[in-house]
């Protein structure tokens, strides 16, 4: 049996790799209409890679979160850095989920208009960025360093919102989801 620390490292590497590949593929899909014609007709392949990698990352993310919580030294769940990791990873999970749902409902035509392709690329890229921020915070937590140290990000300051703003955002999310489900039915 492997330890939760080892499992967390494996799960985290799978998540980071999947999201990194997805982010590059989303960038390619967004840029492909601006590329030479020989690359422009490869957009369908880029789309398949982007969304397959994103779906794999979505499947691996809960394992990385669970194993990360299990491997926190001494049950140190009160750390601001760990709170930020949860915020980043769950936000990335939500953004990635929305990106995949839009692609499943819209199909490859999501890349047909400039507006929808920009939103899809930003959503996929945003999910990638949030997962890479999570990994960077994890590196800071585990090793005291990360690739993003040069940005001097305030990982040890918790990003909290007042309760009333959280309730408003929750209601807004439920409303948007309801409208989206009704309009697609």
PDB file of C-alpha atoms in Angstrom:
ATOM      1  CA  UNK A   1       0.000   0.000   0.000  1.00  0.00           C
ATOM      2  CA  UNK A   2       1.337   3.452  -0.856  1.00  0.00           C
ATOM      3  CA  UNK A   3       1.215   6.409   1.509  1.00  0.00           C
ATOM      4  CA  UNK A   4      -1.152   9.330   0.977  1.00  0.00           C
ATOM      5  CA  UNK A   5       1.894  11.569   0.393  1.00  0.00           C
ATOM      6  CA  UNK A   6       3.099   9.421  -2.519  1.00  0.00           C
ATOM      7  CA  UNK A   7      -0.417   9.100  -3.927  1.00  0.00           C
ATOM      8  CA  UNK A   8      -0.793  12.884  -3.710  1.00  0.00           C
ATOM      9  CA  UNK A   9       2.399  13.427  -5.704  1.00  0.00           C
ATOM     10  CA  UNK A  10       1.208  11.050  -8.435  1.00  0.00           C
ATOM     11  CA  UNK A  11      -2.302  12.532  -8.562  1.00  0.00           C
ATOM     12  CA  UNK A  12      -0.937  16.075  -8.597  1.00  0.00           C
ATOM     13  CA  UNK A  13       1.435  15.313 -11.467  1.00  0.00           C
ATOM     14  CA  UNK A  14      -1.441  13.816 -13.450  1.00  0.00           C
ATOM     15  CA  UNK A  15      -3.578  16.901 -12.828  1.00  0.00           C
ATOM     16  CA  UNK A  16      -0.816  19.381 -13.679  1.00  0.00           C
ATOM     17  CA  UNK A  17       0.156  17.456 -16.809  1.00  0.00           C
ATOM     18  CA  UNK A  18      -3.423  17.122 -18.041  1.00  0.00           C
ATOM     19  CA  UNK A  19      -4.296  20.766 -17.425  1.00  0.00           C
ATOM     20  CA  UNK A  20      -1.018  21.980 -18.968  1.00  0.00           C
ATOM     21  CA  UNK A  21      -1.684  19.967 -22.124  1.00  0.00           C
ATOM     22  CA  UNK A  22      -5.258  21.237 -22.216  1.00  0.00           C
ATOM     23  CA  UNK A  23      -4.117  24.842 -21.790  1.00  0.00           C
ATOM     24  CA  UNK A  24      -1.679  24.580 -24.703  1.00  0.00           C
ATOM     25  CA  UNK A  25      -4.334  22.914 -26.874  1.00  0.00           C
ATOM     26  CA  UNK A  26      -6.887  25.625 -26.024  1.00  0.00           C
ATOM     27  CA  UNK A  27      -4.344  28.269 -26.994  1.00  0.00           C
ATOM     28  CA  UNK A  28      -3.721  26.440 -30.291  1.00  0.00           C
ATOM     29  CA  UNK A  29      -7.467  26.213 -31.011  1.00  0.00           C
ATOM     30  CA  UNK A  30      -7.935  29.905 -30.342  1.00  0.00           C
ATOM     31  CA  UNK A  31      -4.937  30.886 -32.488  1.00  0.00           C
ATOM     32  CA  UNK A  32      -5.570  28.396 -35.311  1.00  0.00           C
ATOM     33  CA  UNK A  33      -7.754  30.716 -37.457  1.00  0.00           C
ATOM     34  CA  UNK A  34      -4.837  33.167 -37.402  1.00  0.00           C
ATOM     35  CA  UNK A  35      -2.247  30.517 -38.337  1.00  0.00           C
ATOM     36  CA  UNK A  36      -1.245  29.390 -41.839  1.00  0.00           C
ATOM     37  CA  UNK A  37      -3.868  27.255 -43.566  1.00  0.00           C
ATOM     38  CA  UNK A  38      -1.856  24.061 -43.086  1.00  0.00           C
ATOM     39  CA  UNK A  39      -2.316  24.462 -39.302  1.00  0.00           C
ATOM     40  CA  UNK A  40      -5.796  25.975 -39.457  1.00  0.00           C
ATOM     41  CA  UNK A  41      -7.374  22.692 -40.533  1.00  0.00           C
ATOM     42  CA  UNK A  42      -5.863  20.936 -37.488  1.00  0.00           C
ATOM     43  CA  UNK A  43      -8.241  22.768 -35.146  1.00  0.00           C
ATOM     44  CA  UNK A  44     -10.481  19.706 -34.768  1.00  0.00           C
ATOM     45  CA  UNK A  45      -7.493  17.716 -33.517  1.00  0.00           C
ATOM     46  CA  UNK A  46      -6.565  20.494 -31.103  1.00  0.00           C
ATOM     47  CA  UNK A  47     -10.154  20.594 -29.883  1.00  0.00           C
ATOM     48  CA  UNK A  48     -10.133  16.852 -29.198  1.00  0.00           C
ATOM     49  CA  UNK A  49      -6.837  17.091 -27.314  1.00  0.00           C
ATOM     50  CA  UNK A  50      -7.936  20.148 -25.319  1.00  0.00           C
ATOM     51  CA  UNK A  51     -11.197  18.681 -24.126  1.00  0.00           C
ATOM     52  CA  UNK A  52      -9.932  15.114 -23.588  1.00  0.00           C
ATOM     53  CA  UNK A  53      -7.024  16.424 -21.479  1.00  0.00           C
ATOM     54  CA  UNK A  54      -9.395  18.705 -19.579  1.00  0.00           C
ATOM     55  CA  UNK A  55     -11.768  15.815 -18.870  1.00  0.00           C
ATOM     56  CA  UNK A  56      -8.871  13.662 -17.673  1.00  0.00           C
ATOM     57  CA  UNK A  57      -7.746  16.517 -15.429  1.00  0.00           C
ATOM     58  CA  UNK A  58     -11.291  16.783 -14.091  1.00  0.00           C
ATOM     59  CA  UNK A  59     -11.281  13.095 -13.230  1.00  0.00           C
ATOM     60  CA  UNK A  60      -7.877  13.278 -11.528  1.00  0.00           C
ATOM     61  CA  UNK A  61      -8.531  16.500  -9.554  1.00  0.00           C
ATOM     62  CA  UNK A  62     -10.709  14.975  -6.800  1.00  0.00           C
ATOM     63  CA  UNK A  63      -7.996  12.375  -6.135  1.00  0.00           C
ATOM     64  CA  UNK A  64      -5.383  15.123  -5.833  1.00  0.00           C
ATOM     65  CA  UNK A  65      -7.611  17.121  -3.470  1.00  0.00           C
ATOM     66  CA  UNK A  66      -8.523  14.112  -1.329  1.00  0.00           C
ATOM     67  CA  UNK A  67      -4.962  12.847  -1.075  1.00  0.00           C
ATOM     68  CA  UNK A  68      -3.715  16.362  -0.356  1.00  0.00           C
ATOM     69  CA  UNK A  69      -6.117  16.702   2.548  1.00  0.00           C
ATOM     70  CA  UNK A  70      -5.085  13.259   3.801  1.00  0.00           C
ATOM     71  CA  UNK A  71      -1.378  14.019   3.606  1.00  0.00           C
ATOM     72  CA  UNK A  72      -1.414  17.441   5.318  1.00  0.00           C
ATOM     73  CA  UNK A  73       1.122  17.211   8.133  1.00  0.00           C
ATOM     74  CA  UNK A  74      -0.424  17.093  11.586  1.00  0.00           C
ATOM     75  CA  UNK A  75      -3.885  17.889  10.288  1.00  0.00           C
ATOM     76  CA  UNK A  76      -2.796  21.440   9.514  1.00  0.00           C
ATOM     77  CA  UNK A  77      -6.098  22.417   7.913  1.00  0.00           C
ATOM     78  CA  UNK A  78      -6.092  25.920   9.422  1.00  0.00           C
ATOM     79  CA  UNK A  79      -3.298  27.119   7.135  1.00  0.00           C
ATOM     80  CA  UNK A  80      -4.078  30.107   4.903  1.00  0.00           C
ATOM     81  CA  UNK A  81      -1.966  28.509   2.197  1.00  0.00           C
ATOM     82  CA  UNK A  82      -4.093  25.344   2.231  1.00  0.00           C
ATOM     83  CA  UNK A  83      -7.266  27.444   2.168  1.00  0.00           C
ATOM     84  CA  UNK A  84      -5.954  29.179  -0.964  1.00  0.00           C
ATOM     85  CA  UNK A  85      -5.105  25.813  -2.523  1.00  0.00           C
ATOM     86  CA  UNK A  86      -8.693  24.686  -1.978  1.00  0.00           C
ATOM     87  CA  UNK A  87     -10.026  27.964  -3.405  1.00  0.00           C
ATOM     88  CA  UNK A  88      -7.840  27.714  -6.516  1.00  0.00           C
ATOM     89  CA  UNK A  89      -8.413  24.004  -7.132  1.00  0.00           C
ATOM     90  CA  UNK A  90     -12.183  24.109  -6.648  1.00  0.00           C
ATOM     91  CA  UNK A  91     -12.466  27.250  -8.803  1.00  0.00           C
ATOM     92  CA  UNK A  92     -10.414  25.537 -11.505  1.00  0.00           C
ATOM     93  CA  UNK A  93     -12.582  22.444 -11.188  1.00  0.00           C
ATOM     94  CA  UNK A  94     -15.727  24.532 -11.653  1.00  0.00           C
ATOM     95  CA  UNK A  95     -14.330  26.455 -14.624  1.00  0.00           C
ATOM     96  CA  UNK A  96     -13.116  23.259 -16.282  1.00  0.00           C
ATOM     97  CA  UNK A  97     -16.509  21.614 -15.725  1.00  0.00           C
ATOM     98  CA  UNK A  98     -18.296  24.544 -17.357  1.00  0.00           C
ATOM     99  CA  UNK A  99     -15.882  24.439 -20.300  1.00  0.00           C
ATOM    100  CA  UNK A 100     -16.491  20.742 -20.884  1.00  0.00           C
ATOM    101  CA  UNK A 101     -20.284  21.105 -20.549  1.00  0.00           C
ATOM    102  CA  UNK A 102     -20.332  23.931 -23.103  1.00  0.00           C
ATOM    103  CA  UNK A 103     -18.275  21.823 -25.533  1.00  0.00           C
ATOM    104  CA  UNK A 104     -20.524  18.781 -25.062  1.00  0.00           C
ATOM    105  CA  UNK A 105     -23.658  20.848 -25.681  1.00  0.00           C
ATOM    106  CA  UNK A 106     -22.339  23.020 -28.491  1.00  0.00           C
ATOM    107  CA  UNK A 107     -20.003  20.622 -30.268  1.00  0.00           C
ATOM    108  CA  UNK A 108     -17.069  21.685 -32.391  1.00  0.00           C
ATOM    109  CA  UNK A 109     -19.056  24.737 -33.531  1.00  0.00           C
ATOM    110  CA  UNK A 110     -17.929  26.396 -30.289  1.00  0.00           C
ATOM    111  CA  UNK A 111     -14.876  27.482 -32.331  1.00  0.00           C
ATOM    112  CA  UNK A 112     -16.899  28.958 -35.219  1.00  0.00           C
ATOM    113  CA  UNK A 113     -17.417  32.499 -33.920  1.00  0.00           C
ATOM    114  CA  UNK A 114     -14.768  34.787 -32.514  1.00  0.00           C
ATOM    115  CA  UNK A 115     -16.800  35.434 -29.369  1.00  0.00           C
ATOM    116  CA  UNK A 116     -17.502  31.811 -28.453  1.00  0.00           C
ATOM    117  CA  UNK A 117     -13.970  30.663 -29.320  1.00  0.00           C
ATOM    118  CA  UNK A 118     -12.478  33.422 -27.173  1.00  0.00           C
ATOM    119  CA  UNK A 119     -14.737  32.518 -24.230  1.00  0.00           C
ATOM    120  CA  UNK A 120     -13.963  28.799 -24.616  1.00  0.00           C
ATOM    121  CA  UNK A 121     -10.209  29.433 -24.829  1.00  0.00           C
ATOM    122  CA  UNK A 122     -10.278  31.795 -21.841  1.00  0.00           C
ATOM    123  CA  UNK A 123     -12.307  29.301 -19.808  1.00  0.00           C
ATOM    124  CA  UNK A 124      -9.967  26.428 -20.609  1.00  0.00           C
ATOM    125  CA  UNK A 125      -6.918  28.627 -20.078  1.00  0.00           C
ATOM    126  CA  UNK A 126      -8.360  29.990 -16.842  1.00  0.00           C
ATOM    127  CA  UNK A 127      -8.898  26.469 -15.502  1.00  0.00           C
ATOM    128  CA  UNK A 128      -5.301  25.674 -16.438  1.00  0.00           C
ATOM    129  CA  UNK A 129      -4.031  28.813 -14.724  1.00  0.00           C
ATOM    130  CA  UNK A 130      -5.943  28.068 -11.536  1.00  0.00           C
ATOM    131  CA  UNK A 131      -4.584  24.525 -11.381  1.00  0.00           C
ATOM    132  CA  UNK A 132      -1.036  25.767 -11.959  1.00  0.00           C
ATOM    133  CA  UNK A 133      -1.542  28.312  -9.155  1.00  0.00           C
ATOM    134  CA  UNK A 134      -2.705  25.447  -6.954  1.00  0.00           C
ATOM    135  CA  UNK A 135       0.414  23.451  -7.824  1.00  0.00           C
ATOM    136  CA  UNK A 136       2.589  26.476  -7.156  1.00  0.00           C
ATOM    137  CA  UNK A 137       1.005  26.947  -3.740  1.00  0.00           C
ATOM    138  CA  UNK A 138       1.589  23.243  -3.075  1.00  0.00           C
ATOM    139  CA  UNK A 139       5.256  23.632  -3.929  1.00  0.00           C
ATOM    140  CA  UNK A 140       5.477  26.546  -1.535  1.00  0.00           C
ATOM    141  CA  UNK A 141       3.781  24.476   1.175  1.00  0.00           C
ATOM    142  CA  UNK A 142       5.829  21.302   0.695  1.00  0.00           C
ATOM    143  CA  UNK A 143       9.249  22.631  -0.321  1.00  0.00           C
ATOM    144  CA  UNK A 144       9.173  26.334   0.507  1.00  0.00           C
ATOM    145  CA  UNK A 145       9.592  27.230  -3.176  1.00  0.00           C
ATOM    146  CA  UNK A 146       7.700  27.127  -6.452  1.00  0.00           C
ATOM    147  CA  UNK A 147       8.033  28.091 -10.087  1.00  0.00           C
ATOM    148  CA  UNK A 148       5.987  31.218  -9.496  1.00  0.00           C
ATOM    149  CA  UNK A 149       8.094  32.618  -6.632  1.00  0.00           C
ATOM    150  CA  UNK A 150       9.187  35.479  -8.876  1.00  0.00           C
ATOM    151  CA  UNK A 151       5.573  36.766  -8.805  1.00  0.00           C
ATOM    152  CA  UNK A 152       5.644  37.079  -4.979  1.00  0.00           C
ATOM    153  CA  UNK A 153       2.076  35.806  -4.669  1.00  0.00           C
ATOM    154  CA  UNK A 154       0.527  36.198  -1.206  1.00  0.00           C
ATOM    155  CA  UNK A 155      -0.253  32.511  -0.584  1.00  0.00           C
ATOM    156  CA  UNK A 156      -0.265  33.025   3.187  1.00  0.00           C
ATOM    157  CA  UNK A 157      -3.110  35.543   3.059  1.00  0.00           C
ATOM    158  CA  UNK A 158      -6.528  33.946   2.839  1.00  0.00           C
ATOM    159  CA  UNK A 159      -8.823  35.306   0.167  1.00  0.00           C
ATOM    160  CA  UNK A 160     -12.152  35.379   1.995  1.00  0.00           C
ATOM    161  CA  UNK A 161     -15.418  37.036   1.041  1.00  0.00           C
ATOM    162  CA  UNK A 162     -18.132  38.306   3.347  1.00  0.00           C
ATOM    163  CA  UNK A 163     -21.064  35.919   3.814  1.00  0.00           C
ATOM    164  CA  UNK A 164     -23.562  38.179   2.029  1.00  0.00           C
ATOM    165  CA  UNK A 165     -21.353  38.248  -1.098  1.00  0.00           C
ATOM    166  CA  UNK A 166     -20.979  34.467  -1.006  1.00  0.00           C
ATOM    167  CA  UNK A 167     -24.786  34.094  -0.828  1.00  0.00           C
ATOM    168  CA  UNK A 168     -25.261  36.520  -3.736  1.00  0.00           C
ATOM    169  CA  UNK A 169     -22.724  34.618  -5.851  1.00  0.00           C
ATOM    170  CA  UNK A 170     -24.344  31.293  -4.967  1.00  0.00           C
ATOM    171  CA  UNK A 171     -27.789  32.585  -5.992  1.00  0.00           C
ATOM    172  CA  UNK A 172     -26.340  34.066  -9.180  1.00  0.00           C
ATOM    173  CA  UNK A 173     -24.705  30.729 -10.040  1.00  0.00           C
ATOM    174  CA  UNK A 174     -27.948  28.813  -9.436  1.00  0.00           C
ATOM    175  CA  UNK A 175     -29.881  31.334 -11.548  1.00  0.00           C
ATOM    176  CA  UNK A 176     -27.394  31.137 -14.426  1.00  0.00           C
ATOM    177  CA  UNK A 177     -27.380  27.336 -14.311  1.00  0.00           C
ATOM    178  CA  UNK A 178     -31.204  27.260 -14.332  1.00  0.00           C
ATOM    179  CA  UNK A 179     -31.391  29.656 -17.282  1.00  0.00           C
ATOM    180  CA  UNK A 180     -28.736  27.671 -19.147  1.00  0.00           C
ATOM    181  CA  UNK A 181     -30.528  24.372 -18.577  1.00  0.00           C
ATOM    182  CA  UNK A 182     -33.904  25.790 -19.627  1.00  0.00           C
ATOM    183  CA  UNK A 183     -32.555  27.368 -22.808  1.00  0.00           C
ATOM    184  CA  UNK A 184     -30.834  24.143 -23.891  1.00  0.00           C
ATOM    185  CA  UNK A 185     -33.921  21.978 -23.317  1.00  0.00           C
TER     186      UNK A 185
END
